[in-house]
Amino acid sequence: MAYAQPHPRLSVVSNSSQSSVDHLSPTTTSTRFSLPSAPSIHAAVSSSKAASNRPSIYDRNLNKTRSAEVSAAAFAFLFSEIVQYTQKRVSGINDLERQLNTLGYRVGTRVLELMVWRTEGSSKASKREIKLLPVLMMVHTQVWKAVFGKPADAIERSVENPDEYMIIDNDPPIERHISVPRDMSQLSCSSFTAGIVEAVLDGLSFAVVRLTMVLINTIEVDPPVLNSSCAWSSDLKQLTDLYESSYTGAVTTRTATLHGFKEVDSHTVAFHAQQLVSVNSYGYSPHPLSIYLVWIAEILTTHGSSIKPFIISITASNPQTLSIMVDEIQHLRKTLHDGEHTRSMIAIELNTSCPNIPNNPPSGYSFKSLSQLLQVLADAHRQDPTLTIGLKLPPYTYKDQFEEVIRCLQSFSAPVQDNKFNIPFAFLTCTNTLGNSLLFADQTGEDTKTIFAVPTVLGGLAGEALHPLALGNVYSFKQMLSSAEARNSGLAEIKIIGVGGVTSKAAVDRMKNAGANVVGCATFLGKEGIRAFKILAG
């Protein structure tokens, strides 16, 4: 399986949940065509004549128009009108990219049909290529010349994924005359071009990988699988291993405080002997935020060709401390020139949900109490819209809790223009562990003289036992974020990272079906190590 992308890395899907995976292709079956081998064509345009003498486009000989060109100004004007027309009929940037992708798919279908018709009409021995590389070279050269009047600049094979190829156009005509507003900095109109590529590959019976990338504000998660904040993303080696895995699309750090959290022997984890279930008594990371910033800078600078982002998980008990932490992260982003380009490499996740902190219950259960902390994050996003911010939530069990979160998020929704809204929070991570859970020592299969599995007796439940509740949380938030009321306040742009009991490919699929845009795991990582993500990929 393979897919081709215009440059910068443009997946055939820009952003979508599992429920909308198939909407980009107008059909679910592929039509077989003979592979074109004739010279490329340019769009047809007649010479300037009086309107009354101009023949209908349907009367022209298609074989005699292959060298005609369309004015670049006319093309730019037409595409501009298409974008503006589409923008007025969608609910957000992701919707706009999906619609442009669909329009590009329709164009690609017609381009391929025309090229095949000309080839079969001029060749006595036309053939259909059955090998991937010749087909990609045809897209790179002939299709690009047919649509844009010039071949693409290069075609490259990914060093991380052997079945991933990138078609590179250093000066995409589709974006040459487009000026994207600051509040829409994550928009990529080249999703139109990606649709053309998808249609051509579909028409030639080459499967296109869909849902290869999810865009969360300005970070790109490709593939849409990552680790959630946990004890197995604590140190430099663990973070490096996660970053270098070709099966993770992003890396989430263990939740850091400004000065570090004191870790003692009673902070540990126990696994059930017969099920992929765990109970842990961990608190936050013993490493302060400053250490994580040093490690992240080291990893990003030594892996310069990668665009995999870090999600820095942080927490604070007061707005002053949180403001300092955000400033430190923003300083690193500025040093690395992060946010100056289309995609960012660093995002922030505020953990509101650790159940194991004595005398400090998860603030996510009383969302109103978070207002001052959320205001700090909202102010940071207003000053820098390229900053991607998310919230890690505790597991909720009744409707009022979900509604309180939605009301709080709506209170931070600020109208911009043309019925558009600025939402400072780009994603919700659902869900953290369930507190006050107990596992007996005899359930772990370990030879121990103690009665309880963890020294603190009670801890946070994770793994397969949490899975149904996590699915319910993902589903509930997805439904609320998709409601008309949420769309009218811009909340439909918020993505969901589904976490909880993801221990198999089937569990990944369930999370997506429930509404997760990205899927994360922790217990499975702790049990299987880095190979867990290869297992999840199926």
Short mmCIF file of C-alpha atoms in Angstrom, two decimals, residues 3-231:
data_model
loop_
_atom_site.label_atom_id
_atom_site.label_comp_id
_atom_site.label_asym_id
_atom_site.label_seq_id
_atom_site.Cartn_x
_atom_site.Cartn_y
_atom_site.Cartn_z
CA TYR A 3 0.19 6.97 -1.23
CA ALA A 4 1.62 10.04 -2.87
CA GLN A 5 1.69 13.50 -1.41
CA PRO A 6 2.36 17.01 -2.71
CA HIS A 7 4.92 19.01 -0.75
CA PRO A 8 4.70 19.93 2.09
CA ARG A 9 3.52 16.59 3.41
CA LEU A 10 -0.09 16.58 2.32
CA SER A 11 -2.02 13.44 3.08
CA VAL A 12 -4.99 12.58 0.94
CA VAL A 13 -6.95 13.30 4.08
CA SER A 14 -6.10 16.43 6.01
CA ASN A 15 -8.09 15.78 9.12
CA SER A 16 -11.07 13.59 9.94
CA SER A 17 -12.51 11.13 12.32
CA GLN A 18 -13.08 7.50 11.49
CA SER A 19 -16.72 8.15 10.74
CA SER A 20 -15.77 10.36 7.81
CA VAL A 21 -12.88 8.39 6.33
CA ASP A 22 -14.63 7.38 3.13
CA HIS A 23 -16.25 10.66 2.22
CA LEU A 24 -13.23 11.90 0.27
CA SER A 25 -13.69 9.43 -2.55
CA PRO A 26 -16.92 9.79 -4.54
CA THR A 27 -17.00 6.05 -5.10
CA THR A 28 -15.92 3.01 -3.16
CA THR A 29 -14.75 1.05 -6.19
CA SER A 30 -11.85 1.70 -8.55
CA THR A 31 -12.18 1.88 -12.33
CA ARG A 32 -9.49 0.20 -14.38
CA PHE A 33 -7.85 2.19 -17.14
CA SER A 34 -4.95 1.59 -19.47
CA LEU A 35 -1.86 3.39 -18.26
CA PRO A 36 -1.09 6.47 -20.40
CA SER A 37 2.36 6.67 -21.92
CA ALA A 38 1.84 9.51 -24.41
CA PRO A 39 3.22 13.02 -23.85
CA SER A 40 1.46 15.12 -21.26
CA ILE A 41 -1.32 17.55 -22.02
CA HIS A 42 -2.17 21.06 -21.02
CA ALA A 43 -5.59 22.43 -20.30
CA ALA A 44 -7.44 23.47 -23.40
CA VAL A 45 -8.26 27.04 -24.23
CA SER A 46 -9.33 28.48 -27.57
CA SER A 47 -7.72 31.49 -29.19
CA SER A 48 -9.47 34.81 -28.76
CA LYS A 49 -12.37 35.10 -31.23
CA ALA A 50 -15.72 36.73 -31.37
CA ALA A 51 -18.14 34.97 -29.07
CA SER A 52 -20.54 34.29 -31.92
CA ASN A 53 -17.89 32.42 -33.93
CA ARG A 54 -16.38 30.47 -31.06
CA PRO A 55 -17.18 26.73 -31.28
CA SER A 56 -18.59 24.94 -28.28
CA ILE A 57 -16.02 23.24 -26.09
CA TYR A 58 -17.84 19.99 -26.80
CA ASP A 59 -17.19 20.40 -30.55
CA ARG A 60 -13.43 20.64 -30.26
CA ASN A 61 -11.10 17.77 -31.06
CA LEU A 62 -9.61 16.75 -27.73
CA ASN A 63 -6.42 15.57 -29.42
CA LYS A 64 -5.76 19.04 -30.87
CA THR A 65 -5.85 20.91 -27.57
CA ARG A 66 -3.08 19.15 -25.74
CA SER A 67 -0.56 21.99 -26.15
CA ALA A 68 -2.85 24.89 -25.24
CA GLU A 69 -2.37 26.68 -21.94
CA VAL A 70 -4.61 28.51 -19.52
CA SER A 71 -3.56 31.94 -18.33
CA ALA A 72 -1.99 31.78 -14.86
CA ALA A 73 -4.06 34.82 -13.88
CA ALA A 74 -7.28 33.15 -15.01
CA PHE A 75 -6.36 29.98 -13.14
CA ALA A 76 -5.54 31.92 -9.94
CA PHE A 77 -8.79 33.87 -10.17
CA LEU A 78 -10.88 30.75 -10.72
CA PHE A 79 -9.26 28.87 -7.85
CA SER A 80 -9.63 31.88 -5.57
CA GLU A 81 -13.35 31.96 -6.30
CA ILE A 82 -13.59 28.23 -5.60
CA VAL A 83 -11.91 28.65 -2.20
CA GLN A 84 -14.08 31.62 -1.25
CA TYR A 85 -17.26 29.89 -2.40
CA THR A 86 -16.38 26.76 -0.43
CA GLN A 87 -15.30 28.68 2.67
CA LYS A 88 -18.77 30.21 3.03
CA ARG A 89 -20.36 26.76 3.10
CA VAL A 90 -18.24 24.95 5.68
CA SER A 91 -17.99 25.01 9.49
CA GLY A 92 -14.20 25.32 9.82
CA ILE A 93 -10.76 24.86 8.34
CA ASN A 94 -10.84 21.08 8.44
CA ASP A 95 -14.17 21.08 6.62
CA LEU A 96 -12.75 23.46 4.02
CA GLU A 97 -9.75 21.22 3.38
CA ARG A 98 -12.00 18.17 3.03
CA GLN A 99 -14.20 19.95 0.50
CA LEU A 100 -11.19 21.12 -1.52
CA ASN A 101 -9.88 17.57 -1.41
CA THR A 102 -13.19 16.28 -2.77
CA LEU A 103 -13.17 18.85 -5.57
CA GLY A 104 -9.61 17.86 -6.42
CA TYR A 105 -10.70 14.23 -6.56
CA ARG A 106 -13.31 15.09 -9.17
CA VAL A 107 -10.73 16.95 -11.25
CA GLY A 108 -8.28 14.05 -10.97
CA THR A 109 -10.90 11.57 -12.21
CA ARG A 110 -11.49 13.65 -15.34
CA VAL A 111 -7.80 14.30 -15.99
CA LEU A 112 -7.05 10.58 -15.88
CA GLU A 113 -9.98 9.75 -18.12
CA LEU A 114 -8.85 12.31 -20.72
CA MET A 115 -5.23 11.14 -20.64
CA VAL A 116 -6.29 7.52 -21.05
CA TRP A 117 -8.63 8.37 -23.92
CA ARG A 118 -5.86 10.19 -25.78
CA THR A 119 -3.37 7.43 -25.15
CA GLU A 120 -5.63 4.67 -26.38
CA GLY A 121 -6.59 6.73 -29.42
CA SER A 122 -2.99 7.26 -30.47
CA SER A 123 -1.39 3.96 -29.52
CA LYS A 124 -1.96 0.53 -30.96
CA ALA A 125 -0.41 -1.21 -27.97
CA SER A 126 -1.46 0.71 -24.91
CA LYS A 127 -0.80 -0.94 -21.59
CA ARG A 128 -1.61 -0.56 -17.91
CA GLU A 129 1.27 -0.37 -15.47
CA ILE A 130 0.98 -2.72 -12.52
CA LYS A 131 4.09 -1.53 -10.64
CA LEU A 132 3.94 1.27 -8.14
CA LEU A 133 7.04 3.32 -9.01
CA PRO A 134 6.22 3.74 -12.73
CA VAL A 135 2.74 4.89 -11.77
CA LEU A 136 4.11 7.40 -9.25
CA MET A 137 6.55 8.66 -11.88
CA MET A 138 3.62 9.10 -14.26
CA VAL A 139 1.82 11.18 -11.61
CA HIS A 140 5.01 13.16 -10.92
CA THR A 141 5.59 13.93 -14.61
CA GLN A 142 2.56 13.51 -16.85
CA VAL A 143 -0.27 14.29 -14.46
CA TRP A 144 1.57 17.29 -13.02
CA LYS A 145 2.23 18.62 -16.55
CA ALA A 146 -1.37 18.01 -17.55
CA VAL A 147 -2.70 19.98 -14.60
CA PHE A 148 0.02 22.52 -13.82
CA GLY A 149 1.99 22.75 -17.08
CA LYS A 150 5.21 21.44 -15.53
CA PRO A 151 6.43 18.27 -13.82
CA ALA A 152 6.85 18.13 -10.05
CA ASP A 153 10.35 18.81 -8.69
CA ALA A 154 11.04 15.42 -7.14
CA ILE A 155 9.65 12.19 -5.80
CA GLU A 156 11.11 10.80 -2.59
CA ARG A 157 10.69 7.65 -0.58
CA SER A 158 10.29 7.97 3.17
CA VAL A 159 13.18 6.71 5.27
CA GLU A 160 10.74 5.82 8.07
CA ASN A 161 8.02 4.00 6.14
CA PRO A 162 9.06 2.02 3.06
CA ASP A 163 5.55 2.22 1.57
CA GLU A 164 5.38 6.02 1.85
CA TYR A 165 6.31 8.32 -1.03
CA MET A 166 6.26 12.11 -1.31
CA ILE A 167 5.80 14.07 -4.51
CA ILE A 168 7.56 17.40 -4.00
CA ASP A 169 6.63 20.64 -5.71
CA ASN A 170 8.75 23.49 -4.39
CA ASP A 171 6.53 26.12 -5.98
CA PRO A 172 2.97 24.73 -6.08
CA PRO A 173 0.95 26.76 -8.62
CA ILE A 174 -2.12 26.04 -6.53
CA GLU A 175 -0.71 28.14 -3.66
CA ARG A 176 1.38 30.67 -5.57
CA HIS A 177 -1.12 33.53 -5.26
CA ILE A 178 -2.78 32.56 -1.99
CA SER A 179 -2.39 34.64 1.15
CA VAL A 180 -3.59 32.76 4.23
CA PRO A 181 -4.80 34.94 7.15
CA ARG A 182 -2.98 34.56 10.45
CA ASP A 183 -6.02 33.09 12.18
CA MET A 184 -6.18 30.39 9.48
CA SER A 185 -2.46 29.62 9.42
CA GLN A 186 -3.07 25.85 9.48
CA LEU A 187 -5.04 25.92 6.20
CA SER A 188 -3.44 24.09 3.26
CA CYS A 189 -5.18 24.66 -0.06
CA SER A 190 -2.95 21.97 -1.55
CA SER A 191 -5.45 19.48 -0.19
CA PHE A 192 -7.03 20.13 -3.62
CA THR A 193 -3.88 18.74 -5.26
CA ALA A 194 -3.88 15.80 -2.87
CA GLY A 195 -7.38 14.96 -4.06
CA ILE A 196 -6.17 14.90 -7.67
CA VAL A 197 -3.40 12.46 -6.74
CA GLU A 198 -5.81 10.24 -4.83
CA ALA A 199 -8.23 10.09 -7.76
CA VAL A 200 -5.50 9.13 -10.23
CA LEU A 201 -4.17 6.36 -7.98
CA ASP A 202 -7.69 5.10 -7.28
CA GLY A 203 -8.48 5.10 -11.00
CA LEU A 204 -5.36 3.06 -11.74
CA SER A 205 -6.35 0.55 -9.06
CA PHE A 206 -3.61 1.45 -6.62
CA ALA A 207 -4.89 1.55 -3.06
CA VAL A 208 -4.44 4.90 -1.35
CA VAL A 209 -3.83 4.93 2.38
CA ARG A 210 -6.44 7.13 4.02
CA LEU A 211 -6.40 8.75 7.42
CA THR A 212 -2.60 8.91 7.34
CA MET A 213 -2.51 12.28 9.00
CA VAL A 214 -4.56 14.28 11.47
CA LEU A 215 -3.97 18.01 11.78
CA ILE A 216 -4.57 19.43 15.26
CA ASN A 217 -4.33 23.19 14.90
CA THR A 218 -0.72 23.40 13.66
CA ILE A 219 0.68 19.99 14.62
CA GLU A 220 0.53 17.05 12.24
CA VAL A 221 0.00 13.59 13.76
CA ASP A 222 0.95 10.98 11.17
CA PRO A 223 0.10 8.16 11.76
CA PRO A 224 -2.72 9.17 14.13
CA VAL A 225 -1.37 7.08 17.03
CA LEU A 226 0.72 8.23 19.98
CA ASN A 227 1.55 7.51 23.60
CA SER A 228 -0.43 9.24 26.29
CA SER A 229 1.35 10.94 29.15
CA CYS A 230 2.65 8.16 31.38
CA ALA A 231 5.57 6.78 33.38
#
